[in-house]
């Protein structure tokens, strides 16, 4: 997979990550343990799937700027490496140009 394609697909995932960041910011104090619907952060612009998890679980995914939350089976070989599997979701990590794009666009980056 070319570097340009990796970067383009990673930008799709970054858009969904921004949506999830906004969802998390919109939570009220005390909702940290409640199940919240987060968007699947896969590369498909046609994906409308959601994953229920706690904000704390989402924070664990976001601790690494190269990692994204996806529904099981939404990984893209050649772009994603599944690093965690859970009953309701998986966590993928980007490497190469896609990983660099994910890191550079991380809204939590200083």
Coordinates of C-alpha atoms in Angstrom, one line a residue:
X1 CA 0.0 0.0 0.0
X2 CA 1.5 3.4 -1.0
X3 CA 2.3 6.0 1.6
X4 CA -0.2 8.4 0.1
X5 CA -3.0 5.9 0.3
X6 CA -2.0 5.1 3.9
X7 CA -2.1 8.8 4.8
X8 CA -5.5 9.3 3.0
X9 CA -7.1 6.4 4.8
X10 CA -5.7 7.4 8.1
X11 CA -7.2 10.9 7.6
X12 CA -10.6 9.2 7.3
X13 CA -10.1 7.6 10.6
X14 CA -8.9 10.9 12.1
X15 CA -12.2 12.5 11.2
X16 CA -14.1 9.8 13.2
X17 CA -11.6 10.3 16.1
X18 CA -12.5 14.0 16.2
X19 CA -16.2 13.1 16.4
X20 CA -15.4 10.8 19.4
X21 CA -13.4 13.5 21.0
X22 CA -16.4 15.8 20.8
X23 CA -18.7 13.1 22.2
X24 CA -16.4 12.7 25.1
X25 CA -16.1 16.5 25.8
X26 CA -19.9 16.7 25.8
X27 CA -20.3 14.3 28.7
X28 CA -21.5 15.6 32.1
X29 CA -19.4 15.1 35.2
X30 CA -20.2 11.8 36.8
X31 CA -20.8 10.0 33.5
X32 CA -17.3 8.6 33.3
X33 CA -18.6 5.1 34.2
X34 CA -21.7 5.1 32.0
X35 CA -21.7 3.4 28.7
X36 CA -21.4 5.9 25.9
X37 CA -21.8 5.3 22.1
X38 CA -18.6 6.1 20.2
X39 CA -18.2 6.0 16.4
X40 CA -16.2 3.3 14.8
X41 CA -13.0 4.9 13.7
X42 CA -12.3 2.6 10.7
X43 CA -11.2 3.9 7.3
X44 CA -14.5 3.5 5.6
X45 CA -16.3 6.8 5.0
X46 CA -19.6 4.8 4.7
X47 CA -19.3 3.3 8.2
X48 CA -22.0 4.4 10.6
X49 CA -21.4 1.8 13.3
X50 CA -21.1 2.6 17.0
X51 CA -19.4 0.9 19.9
X52 CA -20.7 1.2 23.5
X53 CA -17.9 1.6 26.0
X54 CA -17.1 3.8 29.0
X55 CA -15.2 7.0 28.5
X56 CA -12.4 5.4 30.6
X57 CA -12.2 2.6 28.1
X58 CA -12.0 5.1 25.3
X59 CA -9.3 7.0 27.1
X60 CA -7.3 3.8 27.2
X61 CA -7.5 3.5 23.4
X62 CA -6.6 7.2 23.0
X63 CA -3.5 7.0 25.3
X64 CA -1.6 6.1 22.1
X65 CA -2.1 8.6 19.2
X66 CA -1.5 5.8 16.7
X67 CA -4.4 3.7 18.0
X68 CA -8.1 3.7 16.9
X69 CA -11.3 2.2 18.1
X70 CA -13.1 0.0 15.5
X71 CA -15.9 -2.6 15.3
X72 CA -14.7 -6.1 15.1
X73 CA -13.8 -7.0 11.5
X74 CA -13.4 -3.4 10.3
X75 CA -9.6 -3.5 10.2
X76 CA -7.9 -3.0 6.9
X77 CA -5.0 -5.3 6.3
X78 CA -1.9 -3.4 5.2
X79 CA -3.0 -0.3 7.2
X80 CA -4.2 -1.7 10.5
X81 CA -2.6 -4.0 13.0
X82 CA -5.1 -5.3 15.6
X83 CA -3.5 -4.9 19.0
X84 CA -6.5 -5.6 21.2
X85 CA -9.7 -7.6 20.8
X86 CA -12.7 -7.1 23.1
X87 CA -16.2 -8.5 22.9
X88 CA -17.7 -5.4 21.5
X89 CA -14.7 -3.8 19.7
X90 CA -11.1 -4.0 18.6
X91 CA -8.2 -1.6 18.8
X92 CA -5.9 -1.1 15.8
X93 CA -2.6 0.6 15.6
X94 CA -1.2 2.4 12.6
X95 CA 2.5 2.2 11.5
X96 CA 4.4 3.8 8.7
X97 CA 2.9 6.8 6.9
X98 CA -0.6 6.1 8.3
X99 CA 0.9 6.1 11.9
X100 CA 2.7 9.3 11.2
X101 CA -0.5 10.9 9.9
X102 CA -2.4 9.7 13.0
X103 CA 0.2 11.2 15.3
X104 CA 0.5 14.5 13.5
X105 CA -3.2 15.0 13.5
X106 CA -3.8 14.0 17.2
X107 CA -5.9 16.8 18.8
X108 CA -4.3 16.0 22.1
X109 CA -0.8 16.6 20.7
X110 CA 0.9 19.7 22.2

